[in-house]
Coordinates of C-alpha atoms in Angstrom, one line a residue:
M1 CA 180.9 164.8 184.0
V2 CA 179.4 167.8 184.7
E3 CA 176.4 169.0 183.2
P4 CA 175.7 172.4 182.6
M5 CA 176.9 176.1 185.1
L6 CA 180.0 174.3 185.7
Q7 CA 182.1 177.8 185.4
I8 CA 184.9 176.8 185.7
N9 CA 187.3 175.4 183.2
V10 CA 187.3 171.2 184.2
N11 CA 189.9 170.3 181.3
A12 CA 192.8 172.8 182.8
N13 CA 196.0 170.7 182.7
R14 CA 194.2 167.5 182.2
A15 CA 198.0 166.4 180.2
L16 CA 199.8 167.1 183.9
R17 CA 197.7 164.8 186.2
Q18 CA 198.8 161.0 187.1
F19 CA 197.7 158.0 186.9
F20 CA 196.5 156.7 190.4
A21 CA 198.3 154.4 192.4
T22 CA 196.8 152.6 195.7
L23 CA 196.2 155.6 198.4
V24 CA 195.0 156.0 202.4
L25 CA 192.3 159.0 202.4
G26 CA 193.8 162.2 203.5
A27 CA 196.0 162.1 201.0
S28 CA 196.3 164.6 197.7
I29 CA 194.1 162.5 195.2
L30 CA 195.8 163.0 191.0
A31 CA 192.2 162.3 188.9
T32 CA 192.7 160.5 185.3
A33 CA 191.8 162.0 182.1
Q34 CA 188.4 159.0 182.6
A35 CA 186.5 157.9 185.3
Q36 CA 187.7 154.1 186.8
E37 CA 186.9 151.1 188.6
L38 CA 188.3 152.0 191.8
S39 CA 188.7 149.8 194.9
F40 CA 186.9 151.3 198.1
T41 CA 188.4 150.0 202.1
L42 CA 187.1 150.5 204.5
H43 CA 189.0 150.0 207.7
E44 CA 187.5 150.0 211.0
N45 CA 189.3 151.5 214.1
L46 CA 186.2 151.4 216.9
V47 CA 182.7 150.0 216.8
I48 CA 181.0 151.3 219.4
G49 CA 177.3 149.2 220.6
D50 CA 178.5 144.9 219.2
D51 CA 178.2 144.7 222.8
E52 CA 175.5 143.4 223.9
E53 CA 176.2 143.3 227.2
A54 CA 177.7 146.4 227.3
P55 CA 175.7 148.8 229.7
S56 CA 172.7 150.8 228.6
E57 CA 174.5 154.1 227.4
Y58 CA 176.7 151.8 225.2
L59 CA 173.8 150.2 223.1
F60 CA 171.9 151.9 219.8
T61 CA 168.7 152.0 218.7
Y62 CA 169.3 153.7 215.8
P63 CA 172.4 156.5 215.4
E64 CA 170.5 159.4 213.6
I65 CA 172.9 161.6 213.5
V66 CA 176.9 161.8 215.2
R67 CA 178.8 165.1 215.8
T68 CA 182.6 165.0 216.5
D69 CA 184.2 168.6 218.2
S70 CA 187.9 170.5 217.9
Q71 CA 188.5 167.3 221.2
G72 CA 187.3 163.9 219.3
N73 CA 184.8 164.1 221.2
I74 CA 181.9 161.7 219.9
Y75 CA 177.8 163.4 219.5
V76 CA 175.5 160.9 219.4
K77 CA 171.1 161.5 218.4
D78 CA 170.3 157.5 219.0
G79 CA 166.3 157.0 218.0
R80 CA 163.4 157.3 220.1
R81 CA 165.6 159.2 222.0
A82 CA 165.9 163.1 223.6
D83 CA 169.1 163.3 224.2
V84 CA 173.2 163.3 223.2
R85 CA 175.1 161.0 224.6
V86 CA 179.2 162.1 224.5
F87 CA 181.5 159.5 224.2
D88 CA 185.0 160.5 223.6
A89 CA 187.6 159.5 221.0
N90 CA 188.0 155.5 222.6
G91 CA 184.4 155.3 222.5
R92 CA 184.0 155.0 226.5
Y93 CA 181.1 156.9 227.4
V94 CA 181.2 160.5 228.6
T95 CA 177.4 162.3 229.4
T96 CA 174.7 163.4 228.2
V97 CA 172.9 166.0 227.1
G98 CA 169.5 167.3 227.8
K99 CA 166.5 164.8 228.6
R100 CA 163.3 164.7 227.6
G101 CA 160.5 167.0 229.2
E102 CA 159.5 170.3 228.5
G103 CA 160.8 172.4 230.2
P104 CA 164.3 174.8 229.8
G105 CA 166.2 172.6 228.2
E106 CA 164.5 169.7 227.8
L107 CA 163.3 168.4 224.3
R108 CA 160.5 166.7 223.1
E109 CA 161.5 165.8 219.6
V110 CA 165.2 166.0 218.5
F111 CA 165.3 166.4 214.1
G112 CA 168.3 167.6 214.2
M113 CA 172.0 167.8 215.6
H114 CA 174.7 170.2 215.6
V115 CA 178.4 171.2 217.2
D116 CA 179.8 173.9 215.9
G117 CA 183.2 175.0 216.3
D118 CA 182.5 176.4 219.8
D119 CA 182.3 172.8 220.7
R120 CA 178.6 173.5 221.4
V121 CA 175.6 171.6 220.9
I122 CA 173.2 173.1 218.4
V123 CA 169.8 170.5 218.7
A124 CA 166.4 171.4 216.4
D125 CA 163.3 170.3 218.4
R126 CA 160.5 170.2 216.0
M127 CA 157.3 169.5 219.2
S128 CA 159.1 172.2 220.7
R129 CA 159.5 174.7 217.5
R130 CA 163.4 175.7 219.3
L131 CA 166.2 175.1 219.1
T132 CA 168.5 174.8 222.4
I133 CA 172.0 175.8 222.5
F134 CA 173.9 174.0 224.5
S135 CA 177.4 174.5 226.2
D136 CA 180.5 172.6 228.0
M137 CA 178.9 169.9 227.8
G138 CA 175.4 170.3 228.4
K139 CA 176.0 172.5 231.4
S140 CA 173.9 175.8 230.6
F141 CA 172.1 176.7 227.1
T142 CA 170.4 179.0 225.6
T143 CA 167.2 178.6 223.2
K144 CA 165.9 180.3 220.4
P145 CA 162.6 180.3 218.4
L146 CA 161.8 178.2 215.6
A147 CA 160.1 180.2 212.7
D148 CA 156.8 181.4 213.9
K149 CA 155.2 179.5 210.5
G150 CA 155.7 176.8 208.6
M151 CA 156.4 173.2 209.6
I152 CA 160.3 173.8 209.3
A153 CA 162.1 170.6 210.9
P154 CA 166.1 170.9 210.4
N155 CA 168.4 168.0 209.3
P156 CA 170.6 168.0 208.7
I157 CA 172.8 171.2 210.5
L158 CA 176.4 172.4 209.2
S159 CA 178.8 175.0 209.8
L160 CA 180.1 177.6 207.3
D161 CA 182.7 180.0 208.9
D162 CA 180.9 182.3 211.6
S163 CA 177.1 180.9 210.0
F164 CA 175.5 177.3 209.5
V165 CA 173.8 176.0 206.1
L166 CA 170.2 173.8 207.5
T167 CA 168.0 172.0 205.5
Y168 CA 164.7 171.5 205.4
V169 CA 161.4 172.3 203.9
E170 CA 159.3 174.4 205.1
L171 CA 155.4 173.9 204.7
F172 CA 152.6 176.3 204.8
A173 CA 148.7 175.3 205.7
N174 CA 146.5 175.3 202.5
P175 CA 144.2 178.2 202.7
E176 CA 142.1 176.3 200.3
G177 CA 141.9 173.1 202.1
G178 CA 143.9 170.2 200.8
P179 CA 147.9 168.8 200.9
S180 CA 150.5 171.9 202.2
I181 CA 152.1 174.7 200.1
K182 CA 155.8 174.0 200.1
D183 CA 158.4 175.5 199.8
D184 CA 160.8 175.4 196.4
R185 CA 164.1 175.4 198.3
V186 CA 166.0 173.1 200.4
L187 CA 169.5 174.6 201.7
H188 CA 169.0 177.9 204.4
T189 CA 172.0 179.6 205.6
Y190 CA 171.4 181.3 209.4
D191 CA 173.8 183.6 211.2
A192 CA 175.7 182.8 214.3
D193 CA 172.4 183.6 215.6
F194 CA 170.4 181.6 214.3
N195 CA 168.6 184.7 212.4
R196 CA 168.0 183.6 208.8
L197 CA 169.9 184.8 206.1
E198 CA 169.3 183.3 202.9
T199 CA 167.5 180.1 201.6
F200 CA 169.0 178.4 197.4
A201 CA 168.6 175.6 196.3
Q202 CA 165.0 175.0 194.1
L203 CA 163.5 171.3 195.0
D204 CA 162.9 170.9 191.5
D205 CA 165.9 170.8 190.9
I206 CA 166.9 167.4 193.0
Y207 CA 163.6 165.6 192.5
D208 CA 161.1 165.1 189.7
L209 CA 158.3 166.6 191.6
D210 CA 155.8 165.9 189.0
V211 CA 156.1 161.9 190.4
P212 CA 154.4 161.5 192.4
F213 CA 156.5 158.8 194.5
L214 CA 159.6 161.1 194.2
N215 CA 157.0 164.8 195.0
A216 CA 156.3 162.8 198.3
F217 CA 159.8 162.0 199.4
S218 CA 160.9 165.2 198.8
T219 CA 159.6 166.5 202.1
S220 CA 160.9 162.9 203.6
P221 CA 163.9 163.2 206.6
R222 CA 165.5 160.9 204.4
A223 CA 165.2 163.1 201.8
M224 CA 168.8 164.0 200.6
N225 CA 172.4 163.9 202.3
V226 CA 174.5 166.8 202.5
A227 CA 178.4 168.0 204.1
T228 CA 179.7 171.4 203.1
N229 CA 183.7 171.7 203.5
G230 CA 182.6 174.6 205.7
T231 CA 183.4 177.6 204.3
D232 CA 182.1 177.6 200.7
T233 CA 181.2 175.1 199.4
I234 CA 177.8 172.4 199.9
V235 CA 177.3 168.4 198.4
L236 CA 173.8 167.7 198.5
S237 CA 173.0 163.7 197.4
P238 CA 169.6 162.6 197.3
H239 CA 168.6 159.8 199.1
V240 CA 166.4 158.0 195.8
Y241 CA 170.0 158.8 193.1
D242 CA 169.2 159.4 190.1
G243 CA 172.9 159.6 188.7
Y244 CA 173.1 162.7 190.3
I245 CA 174.6 165.1 192.9
Y246 CA 174.6 168.6 193.5
R247 CA 177.7 171.1 194.8
Y248 CA 176.9 174.0 195.4
T249 CA 179.5 176.7 195.7
R250 CA 179.5 180.4 197.1
S251 CA 180.7 182.9 194.5
N252 CA 180.6 186.4 194.2
D253 CA 177.2 186.4 197.2
M254 CA 175.7 184.1 194.7
W255 CA 175.7 180.1 195.4
V256 CA 176.1 178.3 191.9
M257 CA 174.8 174.9 192.2
E258 CA 176.6 172.0 189.7
K259 CA 175.0 169.2 189.2
L260 CA 177.4 166.1 189.1
K261 CA 176.9 162.8 186.5
G262 CA 178.4 159.9 188.3
G263 CA 179.4 156.0 187.7
P264 CA 177.0 153.4 185.8
G265 CA 174.0 152.9 187.4
P266 CA 170.8 150.8 187.5
K267 CA 168.3 152.0 184.1
R268 CA 165.7 154.1 187.1
S269 CA 166.2 154.5 189.9
F270 CA 163.0 152.5 191.5
M271 CA 159.8 151.6 191.2
P272 CA 156.0 152.0 191.9
V273 CA 154.5 148.6 193.2
S274 CA 151.5 147.8 194.5
K275 CA 150.2 147.5 198.6
N276 CA 150.1 144.0 197.1
D277 CA 153.7 144.0 196.3
F278 CA 154.1 145.6 199.3
D279 CA 152.5 143.0 201.5
T280 CA 153.4 140.2 200.2
N281 CA 156.5 140.2 198.1
P282 CA 159.7 139.6 200.1
D283 CA 162.0 141.1 196.8
V284 CA 159.4 144.6 196.8
R285 CA 159.7 145.3 200.4
R286 CA 163.0 144.5 200.5
G287 CA 164.2 148.6 200.1
A288 CA 160.8 149.5 200.1
A289 CA 159.5 152.8 200.2
M290 CA 155.6 153.7 202.2
L291 CA 154.7 157.0 202.3
S292 CA 151.2 158.1 203.1
R293 CA 151.0 162.9 202.8
S294 CA 147.9 163.9 202.9
T295 CA 148.2 164.4 198.3
G296 CA 147.7 160.2 199.0
T297 CA 149.5 156.9 200.0
Y298 CA 152.8 156.2 198.2
F299 CA 154.6 152.5 197.5
A300 CA 158.3 151.5 195.8
R301 CA 160.7 149.8 195.4
I302 CA 164.2 152.0 195.5
L303 CA 167.1 149.8 192.8
S304 CA 169.0 152.8 193.2
Q305 CA 170.1 155.3 196.8
S306 CA 172.5 157.2 198.0
S307 CA 173.9 156.2 202.1
G308 CA 175.9 158.9 202.2
V309 CA 178.7 162.3 201.4
A310 CA 181.4 164.0 202.3
I311 CA 183.6 166.1 201.4
L312 CA 187.7 165.6 202.7
S313 CA 190.4 168.6 203.4
T314 CA 191.7 168.1 199.9
G315 CA 188.0 169.0 198.3
E316 CA 188.1 165.6 196.8
I317 CA 184.1 164.8 197.5
L318 CA 183.1 161.3 197.8
H319 CA 179.4 159.2 197.3
F320 CA 178.8 156.1 198.5
P321 CA 175.1 154.8 196.4
V322 CA 174.4 151.4 197.5
R323 CA 172.9 149.3 194.2
M324 CA 169.6 147.2 195.3
P325 CA 168.7 145.2 192.6
L326 CA 165.7 143.1 193.2
K327 CA 166.9 139.6 193.7
Q328 CA 170.4 140.1 194.8
D329 CA 172.0 140.8 197.7
F330 CA 172.2 144.6 197.6
E331 CA 175.9 146.6 196.5
P332 CA 177.1 149.3 198.6
Q333 CA 179.0 151.8 196.7
A334 CA 181.9 155.1 196.2
E335 CA 182.1 157.6 193.9
L336 CA 185.3 159.7 193.5
F337 CA 184.8 163.1 192.1
D338 CA 188.0 165.6 191.9
Q339 CA 188.5 169.1 192.8
N340 CA 186.8 170.1 189.2
G341 CA 183.5 167.9 189.9
D342 CA 184.7 165.1 187.4
L343 CA 184.6 161.4 188.7
V344 CA 188.2 159.6 189.1
G345 CA 186.5 156.4 189.8
Y346 CA 184.2 154.9 191.6
G347 CA 183.7 150.9 192.8
Q348 CA 182.5 148.1 195.1
L349 CA 182.7 149.7 199.0
Q350 CA 184.1 146.7 201.8
F351 CA 185.4 146.1 204.9
D352 CA 188.3 144.4 205.6
N353 CA 187.3 142.2 207.1
P354 CA 185.7 139.3 205.2
E355 CA 182.9 138.2 207.3
L356 CA 181.4 141.3 207.2
N357 CA 181.9 141.2 203.3
G358 CA 180.0 138.0 203.8
N359 CA 176.7 139.3 205.1
A360 CA 174.2 140.8 202.9
R361 CA 172.4 142.1 206.7
V362 CA 175.7 143.7 207.9
M363 CA 176.7 145.8 203.6
E364 CA 173.1 146.1 202.8
S365 CA 172.3 148.6 206.5
I366 CA 175.6 150.7 205.7
S367 CA 174.7 155.1 206.2
I368 CA 177.5 157.1 206.1
Q369 CA 176.8 159.8 208.7
W370 CA 180.1 161.7 209.1
I371 CA 183.5 163.0 208.2
D372 CA 186.5 164.1 210.3
S373 CA 188.6 166.5 210.1
A374 CA 191.4 164.0 209.4
D375 CA 188.7 162.2 206.7
R376 CA 187.4 159.0 209.9
L377 CA 183.8 158.3 208.3
Y378 CA 181.7 157.8 211.2
L379 CA 179.2 154.7 209.6
V380 CA 176.4 153.0 211.2
R381 CA 176.0 149.3 210.8
R382 CA 173.7 146.6 211.8
N383 CA 176.3 143.4 213.5
S384 CA 176.3 139.7 212.8
K385 CA 173.1 139.4 215.3
G386 CA 171.4 142.6 213.8
Y387 CA 172.2 145.7 216.5
P388 CA 172.7 148.6 215.1
V389 CA 176.6 149.8 215.9
L390 CA 178.4 153.1 214.9
S391 CA 181.6 152.4 213.1
I392 CA 184.7 154.7 212.4
A393 CA 186.9 154.0 209.8
N394 CA 189.8 155.1 207.5
L395 CA 189.2 154.3 203.8
E396 CA 192.3 153.3 201.6
I397 CA 191.0 154.1 197.7
S398 CA 193.5 151.9 195.4
S399 CA 193.0 151.2 191.7
L400 CA 192.4 147.7 191.1

């Protein structure tokens, strides 16, 4: 269901909607009047990083950010590296953009990375407090300073027509000492020259800031997943998923927020735990979060999280929640919303490979990083030996 603030008629033409048939992602999706349980099957076309004997260029610590360009090249920002590796559409290593350092064109801490419509690689460096825009796969570059005050760590960066949307929470020093002052908006649009235009999306719409753990988690790099159709729609899913995602639509020079309700889930999205439980109880530690902030240290066992969100070329929304019960295997799932924001269906997310489905380590690690113009999904998972790999897959959706 769509919560109040929805400004379109979700009931129009319901009698004309057809029953769900088997389909492949990218085809037109017709909603049913009531959400139903569906099957979501990943068909892997390419896996990068699965050969531990391959050259180091092909191996990952953890692919944190993934993008594609107009030629189908794949750009990967890997954990603990201050550069961006480029692979062609067949998974062959092409080049590396940037390198660690403090000089021009060098990077210290890559916090955000994006590839725009002109195939420029845009890198946000938190330590150097600047954006570096690489052209021609790193052969030339320009720089742009980040804000001159406050702490800004944009992640992700996404394209919107001839502008950009950056996701971050701005923190300012408290003149009275104590915890930093937190800005209350999380989405920020910038023009083509990266001058800030507007800010929107209230942080307390997304997280209950009266809950200490959620307040602390709201500024975490993992706090939110964001996707856009590139023009007038942005979808945000909180990592600690309580059953709602948030759609922002540009209308009459304003961004209108809609709260979209997902499928059945646990009664609570997390449970606070003690440090002793965190340290000694394997069921608690699996899926738990520890946050050390100026307001204190918080321990919680997350029971429901979002592992990614995507907007299809047809306008439908895919969301990927994970249920994480205490004494059972994690349950990766998917939810499909139509253009009106109504939930069409939900169900288990699985691979077409039974060996992957039967490996708890693989299934617990799935994280959706990107969707390209052909509606291919780019996801990170562990392989059977526990090493992180980048998987490119088509998603088949079918009725049960």
